[in-house]
Amino acid sequence: MFAESSSVEIIRDSSSFGLPLGDPAASQPHLDLGRKQTPVQTPQSHHTAVLALGANLGDRARYIEAAVSSLDAHPSIRVVDTSFLYETAPMYYIDQPRFLNGACKISTSLSPHALLDVCQQIERDLGRTKEHVPRNGPRVVDIDIVLYDHEQVTDGERLIIPHARLHERAFVLRPVCDMMPTYVHPVLQRTMASLLPLTMDGSMTRVMPVKDRMWHWGQQTRVMGILNATPDSFSDGGQHLDLERALDTARDMVRAGVAILDVGGQSTAPGRVEVSVEEEKARILPLIKAIREDPITQETPISIDTYRADVAKCALDAGAMIVNDVSGGSRDPQMLVLVAQRHCPFIVMHMRGDASTMTRLTHYEGGIVNDVRMELQTLVRNALAHGVRRWNLILDPGIGFAKNKQDNLLLLRRLPELVDHCAAGMLRECASPEVHDTTQLHEGPCMSLAHIPVLLGVSRKRFLGDLVHAPSSDPALRMQASIAACVATMATGCVDLIRVHDVAQAMDAVRTSDAIWRN
C-alpha cells in the first residue's frame, strides 16, 4: 500500500553554478533519448568502455567468467578491470531466478557499434537466445555497453550510451562504482557514487563464487582451519605429518563448522629454512587428495598455503580451490598468471622479504597502516593487471610478518582503514582518494581496497605471548589471546574470515560475535 522508501533529487542547470546555459561544458540534466546524435568519431586508436554483466540461468558465475574471458580473447579488446559480483533480485520482470551481476572495464580499438556486435556474438556463443523470452526475462548471460570514453551515442533501441537506465539500476551502478566511483556521468554531470543512493536495493548482496556455492559477504564471519603438513611450523609443526592424524584433525574441524581447510607444506615463520618444491608437494598433495576423498571432508573448500606457482598448480589439480599466497603474488612471477587462468579465489597477504629477512624489514616510514595499505594496493593492482578478477580477491594484512608487536597492535586497532572503512558486506559507496580525474575513463584498474573481504590470521602469534606475559610458553597455550584478538577486530565489521588452529573455540566466538554485531 505504501512505498518502501522515498527520495528527493535536486538537479540544477549550469546557471546555478555561474555558467551560461549554452556553455558546452554543461550537459543537460536529463537523458535526451529521443534526439538522434552523430555517430562517435574518435581519432585515438584505443578507447575505454565499461560493460555490465548479468546471468540468472545455469552456472551463473561460470557464464559471467566465460563472457569476460571471451572479451579478453578478442584481438581488439583487453580487459583491464573487473568489479565485485552481486546477487540481486530480478527487476521489471520478477517471475524469474535471482541474478548474478558484475561489470568489467575494457580497452578497445572497436567503435561502439562494432563492440556491440562482439558482445552480442559472445552472448549467442554462450547460449543466449531471445526467442520466446519476455523482455527483461531470464538469460544465461547479458553483456551491455554502459559507458564508452566520455561519449554519448543514441541509435534508437539498438544502442544508447551512456546506458539509458544506468542511473536507476543498482545492479549496474554498484559494479561500476567498484571500478570508478568518482567518474562523472557524461549527461547527468554527477559522479557514479552520488547516483548510487538513489538506486539502493536492499536485496542486493556482494558475493564470491566458491566451489559450487555463493559466499554472501557481510552475513557471517567464516573460519579457516590451519593444517600444516610440516615438521617445523611455529605452533603445530610435526602434528600433521602422519596422513591419518591430519585427516582426523580435518574431520574434527569440519564437524565444528569450518568454512575452509588451509593446507600448507612449508613453514613461513621467521628463521625457517625453505624446502624444495618437490618436498613441499610431497607434503601437501596426499593430504589434499585424502580430504577430497573422505566423505566427511570432501565438500569443504581447500586452500593451498604457498607462494610457489608449481605447488599451487598441483594443489588445484588435486582438489584445492583457493590459493593463499603469503607474498601476495610477488615472489613467483607465475603465480598471478596461474590464478588468473584458474579463476580461483586468491588471498593477497602483506609481508616483506622472506622467512630469513622479514624481521629486519620492520621500518615503516609512512606509518604501519599507511604503508601496509599502499603495499597491498600495489599487490592488488598487479593481480588485476594479470587478469585476476576483483570478485576473487581476499586481503590479509599479514599480522606477524615483518611487523613488531606495536605494529601488529596498531594494525589491528585501525584495520578498517585498510579498506577505507568499507567492509565487504557494506553496500554504501566510499570514493577512492586515489582517483582525481573524474571526466575520463582511465585504462588502468582501480587500486582502492574498499569492499575487498579481509582475512585475519593472528592465531598463536608470538606477540600474543608477549601480551599475556608468557613469551616462551607453548604457542598452543595462546588460544584465549588469539580468540580475544579475533573478536576485537570482528566488532569492526571489516573482518570476513579468521585463520585459526583452534576451530571449535573460534566457532563459538564467531557465532557469538556475529549474533551481536552482524545480526
Short mmCIF file of C-alpha atoms in Angstrom, two decimals:
data_model
loop_
_atom_site.label_atom_id
_atom_site.label_comp_id
_atom_site.label_asym_id
_atom_site.label_seq_id
_atom_site.Cartn_x
_atom_site.Cartn_y
_atom_site.Cartn_z
CA MET A 1 0.00 0.00 0.00
CA PHE A 2 2.82 2.38 0.85
CA ALA A 3 6.19 2.80 -0.86
CA GLU A 4 9.14 1.16 0.90
CA SER A 5 11.17 4.36 0.73
CA SER A 6 11.13 7.89 -0.64
CA SER A 7 13.83 10.09 -2.09
CA VAL A 8 14.26 13.63 -3.36
CA GLU A 9 16.68 14.52 -6.12
CA ILE A 10 17.58 18.14 -6.87
CA ILE A 11 19.08 18.73 -10.30
CA ARG A 12 20.26 22.23 -11.21
CA ASP A 13 21.20 23.55 -14.61
CA SER A 14 24.51 25.27 -15.34
CA SER A 15 23.21 28.74 -14.40
CA SER A 16 23.09 27.63 -10.75
CA PHE A 17 26.87 27.44 -10.80
CA GLY A 18 27.58 30.67 -12.64
CA LEU A 19 27.87 29.09 -16.09
CA PRO A 20 25.90 30.31 -19.12
CA LEU A 21 23.17 27.97 -20.25
CA GLY A 22 24.87 27.47 -23.57
CA ASP A 23 28.25 26.56 -22.10
CA PRO A 24 29.44 23.37 -23.83
CA ALA A 25 30.87 22.09 -20.54
CA ALA A 26 27.40 21.96 -19.03
CA SER A 27 25.33 18.94 -20.05
CA GLN A 28 21.57 18.78 -19.92
CA PRO A 29 20.29 17.48 -16.57
CA HIS A 30 18.18 14.68 -18.04
CA LEU A 31 18.89 11.97 -20.57
CA ASP A 32 17.65 13.02 -24.01
CA LEU A 33 16.85 9.66 -25.58
CA GLY A 34 14.77 10.92 -28.46
CA ARG A 35 17.41 13.00 -30.27
CA LYS A 36 19.43 11.26 -32.99
CA GLN A 37 23.10 12.01 -32.45
CA THR A 38 26.01 11.88 -34.80
CA PRO A 39 27.98 8.61 -34.56
CA VAL A 40 31.05 8.93 -32.38
CA GLN A 41 34.17 9.95 -34.29
CA THR A 42 37.15 9.08 -32.14
CA PRO A 43 40.62 9.64 -33.58
CA GLN A 44 42.58 7.75 -30.93
CA SER A 45 43.33 4.08 -31.57
CA HIS A 46 42.19 2.84 -28.18
CA HIS A 47 39.10 3.61 -26.19
CA THR A 48 37.93 2.68 -22.72
CA ALA A 49 34.49 1.19 -22.20
CA VAL A 50 32.54 -0.24 -19.27
CA LEU A 51 30.36 -3.30 -19.81
CA ALA A 52 27.64 -4.56 -17.46
CA LEU A 53 27.40 -8.34 -16.96
CA GLY A 54 24.46 -10.41 -15.78
CA ALA A 55 23.24 -14.02 -15.64
CA ASN A 56 20.42 -15.88 -13.91
CA LEU A 57 20.33 -19.29 -15.59
CA GLY A 58 22.62 -22.29 -15.07
CA ASP A 59 26.05 -21.80 -13.50
CA ARG A 60 25.82 -18.00 -13.33
CA ALA A 61 29.41 -17.37 -12.21
CA ARG A 62 30.78 -19.64 -14.93
CA TYR A 63 28.81 -17.80 -17.62
CA ILE A 64 29.98 -14.39 -16.42
CA GLU A 65 33.59 -15.58 -16.27
CA ALA A 66 33.23 -17.09 -19.75
CA ALA A 67 31.91 -13.78 -21.06
CA VAL A 68 34.84 -11.81 -19.58
CA SER A 69 37.35 -14.38 -20.87
CA SER A 70 35.78 -14.23 -24.34
CA LEU A 71 36.06 -10.45 -24.34
CA ASP A 72 39.70 -10.65 -23.27
CA ALA A 73 40.44 -13.21 -26.00
CA HIS A 74 39.22 -10.86 -28.73
CA PRO A 75 42.17 -9.32 -30.64
CA SER A 76 40.73 -5.80 -30.32
CA ILE A 77 39.75 -5.95 -26.65
CA ARG A 78 41.73 -6.06 -23.42
CA VAL A 79 40.02 -6.41 -20.02
CA VAL A 80 41.71 -4.01 -17.60
CA ASP A 81 39.50 -4.16 -14.50
CA THR A 82 36.57 -6.04 -13.01
CA SER A 83 34.02 -5.31 -10.31
CA PHE A 84 32.83 -7.47 -7.45
CA LEU A 85 29.92 -9.80 -8.09
CA TYR A 86 26.44 -9.21 -6.66
CA GLU A 87 23.39 -11.37 -6.25
CA THR A 88 20.27 -9.35 -6.96
CA ALA A 89 16.52 -9.77 -7.21
CA PRO A 90 15.07 -9.59 -10.74
CA MET A 91 13.80 -6.18 -11.83
CA TYR A 92 10.91 -5.31 -14.15
CA TYR A 93 10.06 -8.98 -14.91
CA ILE A 94 10.13 -10.52 -11.42
CA ASP A 95 8.93 -14.10 -12.05
CA GLN A 96 12.42 -15.49 -12.68
CA PRO A 97 15.55 -16.62 -10.73
CA ARG A 98 17.86 -14.20 -8.92
CA PHE A 99 20.61 -12.61 -10.96
CA LEU A 100 24.37 -12.54 -10.60
CA ASN A 101 25.67 -9.15 -11.74
CA GLY A 102 29.02 -7.52 -12.27
CA ALA A 103 30.92 -5.30 -14.68
CA CYS A 104 34.25 -5.02 -16.44
CA LYS A 105 36.30 -2.18 -17.87
CA ILE A 106 37.98 -2.75 -21.22
CA SER A 107 40.41 -1.08 -23.58
CA THR A 108 39.38 -1.49 -27.21
CA SER A 109 40.05 -0.26 -30.73
CA LEU A 110 36.48 -1.07 -31.74
CA SER A 111 33.82 1.55 -32.38
CA PRO A 112 30.74 1.45 -30.13
CA HIS A 113 28.65 -0.36 -32.75
CA ALA A 114 31.40 -2.85 -33.56
CA LEU A 115 31.81 -3.51 -29.83
CA LEU A 116 28.06 -4.10 -29.54
CA ASP A 117 28.28 -6.69 -32.34
CA VAL A 118 31.07 -8.51 -30.49
CA CYS A 119 29.12 -8.50 -27.21
CA GLN A 120 26.00 -9.89 -28.85
CA GLN A 121 28.00 -12.59 -30.63
CA ILE A 122 29.57 -13.68 -27.33
CA GLU A 123 26.08 -13.88 -25.82
CA ARG A 124 24.96 -16.15 -28.66
CA ASP A 125 28.10 -18.28 -28.44
CA LEU A 126 27.41 -18.88 -24.74
CA GLY A 127 23.86 -19.98 -25.47
CA ARG A 128 21.71 -16.89 -25.00
CA THR A 129 18.53 -16.79 -27.04
CA LYS A 130 15.85 -14.11 -27.05
CA GLU A 131 13.31 -16.25 -28.85
CA HIS A 132 10.17 -16.81 -26.75
CA VAL A 133 11.82 -14.93 -23.84
CA PRO A 134 9.98 -11.91 -22.40
CA ARG A 135 11.69 -8.53 -22.34
CA ASN A 136 13.97 -8.32 -19.28
CA GLY A 137 13.42 -12.06 -18.85
CA PRO A 138 15.90 -14.81 -17.87
CA ARG A 139 19.18 -15.26 -19.73
CA VAL A 140 22.38 -17.28 -19.44
CA VAL A 141 24.40 -14.12 -19.92
CA ASP A 142 23.89 -10.46 -20.75
CA ILE A 143 26.60 -8.00 -21.84
CA ASP A 144 25.60 -4.32 -22.10
CA ILE A 145 27.74 -1.35 -23.05
CA VAL A 146 27.32 1.13 -20.19
CA LEU A 147 29.98 3.76 -20.97
CA TYR A 148 32.37 4.44 -23.85
CA ASP A 149 35.06 7.07 -23.22
CA HIS A 150 33.10 10.23 -22.34
CA GLU A 151 30.88 9.92 -25.39
CA GLN A 152 27.14 9.96 -25.99
CA VAL A 153 25.52 7.71 -28.59
CA THR A 154 21.81 7.44 -29.39
CA ASP A 155 20.76 4.96 -32.05
CA GLY A 156 17.14 4.15 -31.32
CA GLU A 157 16.74 0.93 -29.33
CA ARG A 158 19.91 -0.60 -30.77
CA LEU A 159 22.48 1.37 -28.78
CA ILE A 160 22.32 4.16 -26.21
CA ILE A 161 25.48 5.35 -24.41
CA PRO A 162 25.58 6.08 -21.51
CA HIS A 163 23.21 3.21 -20.83
CA ALA A 164 19.72 4.70 -20.59
CA ARG A 165 18.94 3.11 -17.21
CA LEU A 166 22.38 3.23 -15.62
CA HIS A 167 21.25 5.82 -13.07
CA GLU A 168 18.26 3.77 -11.89
CA ARG A 169 19.75 0.27 -11.71
CA ALA A 170 21.74 -0.57 -8.59
CA PHE A 171 22.80 -3.87 -10.13
CA VAL A 172 24.61 -1.91 -12.86
CA LEU A 173 25.69 1.21 -10.99
CA ARG A 174 27.10 -0.60 -7.94
CA PRO A 175 29.60 -2.68 -10.00
CA VAL A 176 30.56 0.45 -11.96
CA CYS A 177 31.30 2.20 -8.66
CA ASP A 178 33.67 -0.63 -7.70
CA MET A 179 35.95 0.45 -10.55
CA MET A 180 35.32 4.21 -10.91
CA PRO A 181 33.24 5.81 -8.12
CA THR A 182 34.24 9.40 -8.93
CA TYR A 183 33.71 9.23 -12.68
CA VAL A 184 31.17 11.85 -13.81
CA HIS A 185 28.15 10.72 -15.82
CA PRO A 186 28.53 12.40 -19.26
CA VAL A 187 24.87 13.54 -19.31
CA LEU A 188 23.74 13.88 -15.71
CA GLN A 189 27.05 15.51 -14.67
CA ARG A 190 27.08 13.61 -11.39
CA THR A 191 29.58 11.09 -10.09
CA MET A 192 28.73 7.42 -10.14
CA ALA A 193 28.93 7.36 -6.33
CA SER A 194 26.49 10.27 -5.94
CA LEU A 195 23.92 8.48 -8.10
CA LEU A 196 24.11 5.26 -6.09
CA PRO A 197 22.00 6.25 -3.04
CA LEU A 198 19.01 6.81 -5.34
CA THR A 199 19.14 3.20 -6.52
CA MET A 200 19.96 1.19 -3.40
CA ASP A 201 18.48 -2.31 -3.42
CA GLY A 202 18.09 -3.93 -0.01
CA SER A 203 18.06 -7.42 -1.51
CA MET A 204 21.48 -6.92 -3.16
CA THR A 205 24.49 -8.69 -1.63
CA ARG A 206 28.18 -8.83 -2.58
CA VAL A 207 29.21 -12.43 -3.24
CA MET A 208 32.16 -14.68 -4.10
CA PRO A 209 31.77 -17.96 -6.02
CA VAL A 210 33.49 -20.76 -4.06
CA LYS A 211 33.21 -24.25 -5.45
CA ASP A 212 29.50 -24.75 -6.25
CA ARG A 213 28.17 -22.20 -3.78
CA MET A 214 27.98 -18.45 -3.24
CA TRP A 215 29.53 -16.80 -0.21
CA HIS A 216 27.50 -13.74 0.76
CA TRP A 217 29.80 -11.21 2.41
CA GLY A 218 28.60 -9.38 5.49
CA GLN A 219 26.21 -12.07 6.70
CA GLN A 220 28.68 -14.13 8.74
CA THR A 221 32.34 -14.48 9.70
CA ARG A 222 33.90 -17.62 8.24
CA VAL A 223 36.59 -19.72 9.91
CA MET A 224 39.63 -21.11 8.12
CA GLY A 225 41.28 -24.07 9.84
CA ILE A 226 45.08 -24.44 9.69
CA LEU A 227 46.50 -27.81 8.59
CA ASN A 228 50.29 -27.59 8.40
CA ALA A 229 51.87 -30.72 6.99
CA THR A 230 55.28 -29.57 8.20
CA PRO A 231 57.80 -30.60 10.86
CA ASP A 232 58.76 -27.03 11.78
CA SER A 233 55.72 -24.75 11.78
CA PHE A 234 55.93 -22.47 14.80
CA SER A 235 52.86 -23.90 16.54
CA ASP A 236 51.64 -27.21 15.11
CA GLY A 237 54.83 -28.39 13.39
CA GLY A 238 55.03 -32.20 13.19
CA GLN A 239 51.43 -32.80 14.32
CA HIS A 240 50.08 -33.50 10.83
CA LEU A 241 52.94 -35.29 9.12
CA ASP A 242 51.04 -38.53 9.62
CA LEU A 243 48.29 -38.58 6.98
CA GLU A 244 45.63 -40.28 9.08
CA ARG A 245 46.26 -37.95 12.01
CA ALA A 246 45.98 -34.93 9.71
CA LEU A 247 42.75 -36.29 8.26
CA ASP A 248 41.33 -36.79 11.75
CA THR A 249 42.06 -33.15 12.52
CA ALA A 250 40.38 -32.09 9.26
CA ARG A 251 37.29 -34.14 10.16
CA ASP A 252 37.12 -32.52 13.60
CA MET A 253 37.35 -29.07 12.01
CA VAL A 254 34.57 -29.84 9.53
CA ARG A 255 32.32 -31.17 12.28
CA ALA A 256 32.93 -27.95 14.22
CA GLY A 257 31.81 -25.84 11.26
CA VAL A 258 35.00 -24.75 9.49
CA ALA A 259 34.49 -22.99 6.12
CA ILE A 260 37.96 -23.62 4.63
CA LEU A 261 40.76 -26.10 5.30
CA ASP A 262 44.08 -24.32 4.73
CA VAL A 263 46.79 -26.85 3.83
CA GLY A 264 50.45 -25.85 3.91
CA GLY A 265 53.67 -27.74 3.31
CA GLN A 266 56.29 -25.15 4.21
CA SER A 267 56.69 -23.01 7.30
CA THR A 268 56.95 -19.27 6.63
CA ALA A 269 57.70 -18.38 10.25
CA PRO A 270 60.75 -16.16 10.82
CA GLY A 271 64.05 -18.06 10.55
CA ARG A 272 62.66 -21.22 8.96
CA VAL A 273 64.64 -22.82 6.11
CA GLU A 274 62.82 -23.10 2.80
CA VAL A 275 62.24 -26.61 1.47
CA SER A 276 62.38 -27.67 -2.17
CA VAL A 277 59.36 -27.54 -4.45
CA GLU A 278 59.28 -31.33 -4.62
CA GLU A 279 59.37 -31.68 -0.85
CA GLU A 280 56.57 -29.16 -0.44
CA LYS A 281 54.41 -31.02 -2.97
CA ALA A 282 55.16 -34.36 -1.33
CA ARG A 283 53.83 -32.98 1.97
CA ILE A 284 50.59 -31.41 0.76
CA LEU A 285 49.30 -33.46 -2.17
CA PRO A 286 48.50 -36.70 -0.28
CA LEU A 287 46.60 -34.70 2.35
CA ILE A 288 44.59 -32.71 -0.21
CA LYS A 289 43.65 -35.89 -2.08
CA ALA A 290 42.66 -37.62 1.17
CA ILE A 291 40.46 -34.68 2.18
CA ARG A 292 38.79 -34.75 -1.22
CA GLU A 293 38.07 -38.48 -0.97
CA ASP A 294 36.85 -38.57 2.63
CA PRO A 295 33.03 -38.46 2.93
CA ILE A 296 33.16 -36.10 5.91
CA THR A 297 35.56 -33.53 4.46
CA GLN A 298 35.12 -33.81 0.70
CA GLU A 299 32.65 -30.92 0.35
CA THR A 300 34.73 -28.44 2.37
CA PRO A 301 36.75 -25.97 0.26
CA ILE A 302 40.54 -26.37 0.50
CA SER A 303 43.04 -23.53 0.22
CA ILE A 304 46.70 -24.14 -0.56
CA ASP A 305 49.10 -22.06 1.53
CA THR A 306 52.06 -21.49 -0.80
CA TYR A 307 53.87 -18.75 -2.72
CA ARG A 308 55.06 -21.18 -5.43
CA ALA A 309 53.02 -21.41 -8.62
CA ASP A 310 54.04 -25.00 -9.36
CA VAL A 311 52.91 -26.14 -5.91
CA ALA A 312 49.66 -24.20 -6.26
CA LYS A 313 49.00 -25.72 -9.69
CA CYS A 314 49.44 -29.26 -8.41
CA ALA A 315 47.28 -28.50 -5.36
CA LEU A 316 44.48 -27.08 -7.54
CA ASP A 317 44.69 -30.14 -9.77
CA ALA A 318 44.39 -32.36 -6.68
CA GLY A 319 41.25 -30.60 -5.41
CA ALA A 320 42.19 -27.31 -3.76
CA MET A 321 40.18 -24.32 -4.96
CA ILE A 322 41.70 -21.29 -3.21
CA VAL A 323 45.28 -20.02 -3.31
CA ASN A 324 46.63 -18.43 -0.11
CA ASP A 325 49.91 -16.69 -1.00
CA VAL A 326 51.88 -15.09 1.84
CA SER A 327 53.72 -12.96 -0.72
CA GLY A 328 50.55 -11.73 -2.45
CA GLY A 329 51.86 -12.99 -5.77
CA SER A 330 55.17 -11.13 -5.57
CA ARG A 331 57.69 -13.96 -5.09
CA ASP A 332 56.81 -16.23 -8.01
CA PRO A 333 56.09 -14.38 -11.29
CA GLN A 334 53.95 -17.29 -12.49
CA MET A 335 51.57 -17.23 -9.54
CA LEU A 336 49.32 -14.43 -10.82
CA VAL A 337 49.28 -16.00 -14.27
CA LEU A 338 48.12 -19.29 -12.75
CA VAL A 339 45.43 -17.74 -10.55
CA ALA A 340 44.09 -15.73 -13.49
CA GLN A 341 43.93 -18.86 -15.64
CA ARG A 342 42.17 -20.91 -12.96
CA HIS A 343 39.68 -18.15 -11.98
CA CYS A 344 40.02 -19.16 -8.33
CA PRO A 345 39.82 -17.06 -5.15
CA PHE A 346 43.20 -15.56 -4.27
CA ILE A 347 44.31 -14.43 -0.81
CA VAL A 348 46.70 -11.49 -1.07
CA MET A 349 48.81 -11.23 2.08
CA HIS A 350 51.15 -8.41 3.05
CA MET A 351 54.71 -9.22 4.01
CA ARG A 352 58.22 -8.04 3.29
CA GLY A 353 61.18 -10.23 2.40
CA ASP A 354 61.09 -13.91 3.33
CA ALA A 355 61.48 -16.08 6.41
CA SER A 356 65.17 -15.20 6.69
CA THR A 357 64.85 -11.42 6.21
CA MET A 358 61.41 -10.27 7.38
CA THR A 359 62.47 -9.43 10.95
CA ARG A 360 64.90 -6.84 9.56
CA LEU A 361 62.24 -5.15 7.41
CA THR A 362 60.00 -3.66 10.08
CA HIS A 363 60.61 0.04 9.46
CA TYR A 364 57.52 1.74 8.03
CA GLU A 365 58.47 5.26 7.08
CA GLY A 366 54.89 6.39 6.42
CA GLY A 367 53.45 4.54 9.41
CA ILE A 368 52.38 0.92 9.59
CA VAL A 369 48.77 1.42 8.46
CA ASN A 370 49.56 3.72 5.56
CA ASP A 371 52.49 1.67 4.26
CA VAL A 372 50.72 -1.68 4.53
CA ARG A 373 47.74 -0.18 2.74
CA MET A 374 49.90 1.20 -0.06
CA GLU A 375 51.83 -2.04 -0.46
CA LEU A 376 48.61 -4.06 -0.55
CA GLN A 377 47.28 -1.68 -3.20
CA THR A 378 50.31 -2.43 -5.34
CA LEU A 379 49.75 -6.18 -4.94
CA VAL A 380 46.06 -5.82 -5.82
CA ARG A 381 46.85 -3.69 -8.86
CA ASN A 382 49.35 -6.29 -10.09
CA ALA A 383 46.82 -9.07 -9.58
CA LEU A 384 44.11 -7.21 -11.50
CA ALA A 385 46.58 -6.33 -14.26
CA HIS A 386 47.34 -10.04 -14.69
CA GLY A 387 43.66 -10.87 -15.11
CA VAL A 388 42.74 -11.90 -11.56
CA ARG A 389 39.13 -10.82 -11.00
CA ARG A 390 38.31 -8.34 -8.26
CA TRP A 391 35.49 -10.66 -7.16
CA ASN A 392 38.10 -13.36 -6.41
CA LEU A 393 40.32 -11.25 -4.13
CA ILE A 394 40.71 -11.54 -0.34
CA LEU A 395 43.11 -9.37 1.69
CA ASP A 396 45.30 -10.48 4.59
CA PRO A 397 47.19 -7.70 6.45
CA GLY A 398 49.91 -10.21 7.39
CA ILE A 399 49.89 -9.88 11.17
CA GLY A 400 53.28 -11.03 12.50
CA PHE A 401 55.04 -10.87 9.12
CA ALA A 402 57.69 -8.11 9.04
CA LYS A 403 55.90 -6.35 11.91
CA ASN A 404 56.81 -5.88 15.56
CA LYS A 405 54.41 -6.08 18.49
CA GLN A 406 53.39 -2.43 18.42
CA ASP A 407 52.91 -2.53 14.64
CA ASN A 408 50.67 -5.58 14.97
CA LEU A 409 48.54 -3.91 17.63
CA LEU A 410 48.21 -0.65 15.72
CA LEU A 411 47.28 -2.51 12.54
CA LEU A 412 44.61 -4.50 14.38
CA ARG A 413 43.28 -1.35 16.04
CA ARG A 414 43.00 0.52 12.73
CA LEU A 415 42.11 -2.38 10.46
CA PRO A 416 39.06 -0.65 8.89
CA GLU A 417 41.39 1.98 7.42
CA LEU A 418 42.93 -0.62 5.14
CA VAL A 419 39.63 -0.93 3.28
CA ASP A 420 38.65 2.75 3.55
CA HIS A 421 36.15 1.86 6.29
CA CYS A 422 34.17 -0.02 3.63
CA ALA A 423 33.67 -3.66 4.61
CA ALA A 424 32.89 -6.35 2.04
CA GLY A 425 29.32 -6.62 3.28
CA MET A 426 28.72 -2.86 3.11
CA LEU A 427 26.96 -1.51 0.02
CA ARG A 428 27.30 2.23 0.59
CA GLU A 429 29.88 3.95 -1.58
CA CYS A 430 33.32 5.06 -0.45
CA ALA A 431 35.05 7.15 -3.08
CA SER A 432 38.69 6.24 -3.54
CA PRO A 433 41.06 9.12 -2.69
CA GLU A 434 43.46 7.87 -5.36
CA VAL A 435 41.09 8.84 -8.20
CA HIS A 436 41.44 12.50 -9.17
CA ASP A 437 40.45 12.89 -12.83
CA THR A 438 36.69 12.44 -12.87
CA THR A 439 35.95 13.04 -16.56
CA GLN A 440 37.99 10.31 -18.22
CA LEU A 441 37.82 6.53 -18.21
CA HIS A 442 41.38 5.60 -17.31
CA GLU A 443 42.75 2.39 -18.75
CA GLY A 444 44.28 1.02 -15.54
CA PRO A 445 42.50 -0.86 -12.74
CA CYS A 446 41.17 0.89 -9.65
CA MET A 447 43.63 0.46 -6.78
CA SER A 448 41.12 1.01 -3.98
CA LEU A 449 40.93 -1.75 -1.37
CA ALA A 450 37.36 -0.75 -0.44
CA HIS A 451 34.97 -3.68 -0.03
CA ILE A 452 37.60 -6.40 -0.54
CA PRO A 453 36.99 -9.19 2.02
CA VAL A 454 39.57 -9.36 4.81
CA LEU A 455 41.14 -12.50 6.28
CA LEU A 456 42.74 -12.14 9.71
CA GLY A 457 45.47 -14.54 10.82
CA VAL A 458 46.56 -13.88 14.41
CA SER A 459 46.34 -17.42 15.76
CA ARG A 460 49.01 -18.21 18.38
CA LYS A 461 51.34 -15.45 17.11
CA ARG A 462 54.38 -14.57 19.19
CA PHE A 463 53.26 -11.02 20.02
CA LEU A 464 50.22 -12.51 21.79
CA GLY A 465 52.59 -14.44 24.05
CA ASP A 466 54.27 -11.13 24.90
CA LEU A 467 50.92 -9.57 25.76
CA VAL A 468 49.96 -12.35 28.17
CA HIS A 469 53.45 -12.33 29.75
CA ALA A 470 54.29 -15.81 28.53
CA PRO A 471 56.60 -15.22 25.54
CA SER A 472 58.42 -18.56 25.87
CA SER A 473 55.35 -20.70 26.53
CA ASP A 474 53.93 -23.31 24.20
CA PRO A 475 52.16 -21.42 21.35
CA ALA A 476 49.18 -23.72 21.80
CA LEU A 477 48.57 -22.00 25.15
CA ARG A 478 47.87 -18.70 23.37
CA MET A 479 44.40 -19.82 22.28
CA GLN A 480 42.48 -17.43 24.53
CA ALA A 481 44.60 -14.47 23.44
CA SER A 482 44.08 -15.46 19.80
CA ILE A 483 40.30 -15.58 20.21
CA ALA A 484 40.32 -12.23 22.02
CA ALA A 485 42.21 -10.57 19.16
CA CYS A 486 39.81 -12.05 16.61
CA VAL A 487 36.70 -10.93 18.48
CA ALA A 488 38.07 -7.41 18.97
CA THR A 489 38.57 -6.98 15.24
CA MET A 490 35.33 -8.72 14.22
CA ALA A 491 33.47 -5.96 16.04
CA THR A 492 34.71 -3.51 13.39
CA GLY A 493 32.66 -5.34 10.74
CA CYS A 494 35.53 -5.49 8.27
CA VAL A 495 36.84 -9.00 9.13
CA ASP A 496 35.20 -11.65 6.98
CA LEU A 497 37.39 -14.68 7.72
CA ILE A 498 39.68 -15.70 10.57
CA ARG A 499 42.51 -18.21 10.17
CA VAL A 500 42.93 -20.30 13.32
CA HIS A 501 44.36 -23.50 14.80
CA ASP A 502 41.57 -23.91 17.36
CA VAL A 503 38.48 -24.20 15.18
CA ALA A 504 35.91 -25.34 17.74
CA GLN A 505 36.71 -22.48 20.12
CA ALA A 506 36.81 -20.00 17.23
CA MET A 507 33.37 -21.13 16.03
CA ASP A 508 31.92 -20.37 19.47
CA ALA A 509 33.45 -16.90 19.35
CA VAL A 510 32.29 -16.27 15.77
CA ARG A 511 28.71 -17.32 16.41
CA THR A 512 28.51 -15.11 19.48
CA SER A 513 30.20 -12.12 17.87
CA ASP A 514 28.11 -12.37 14.71
CA ALA A 515 24.91 -12.57 16.75
CA ILE A 516 25.87 -9.29 18.41
CA TRP A 517 27.41 -7.34 15.55
CA ARG A 518 26.09 -8.77 12.28
CA ASN A 519 22.53 -9.77 13.15
#
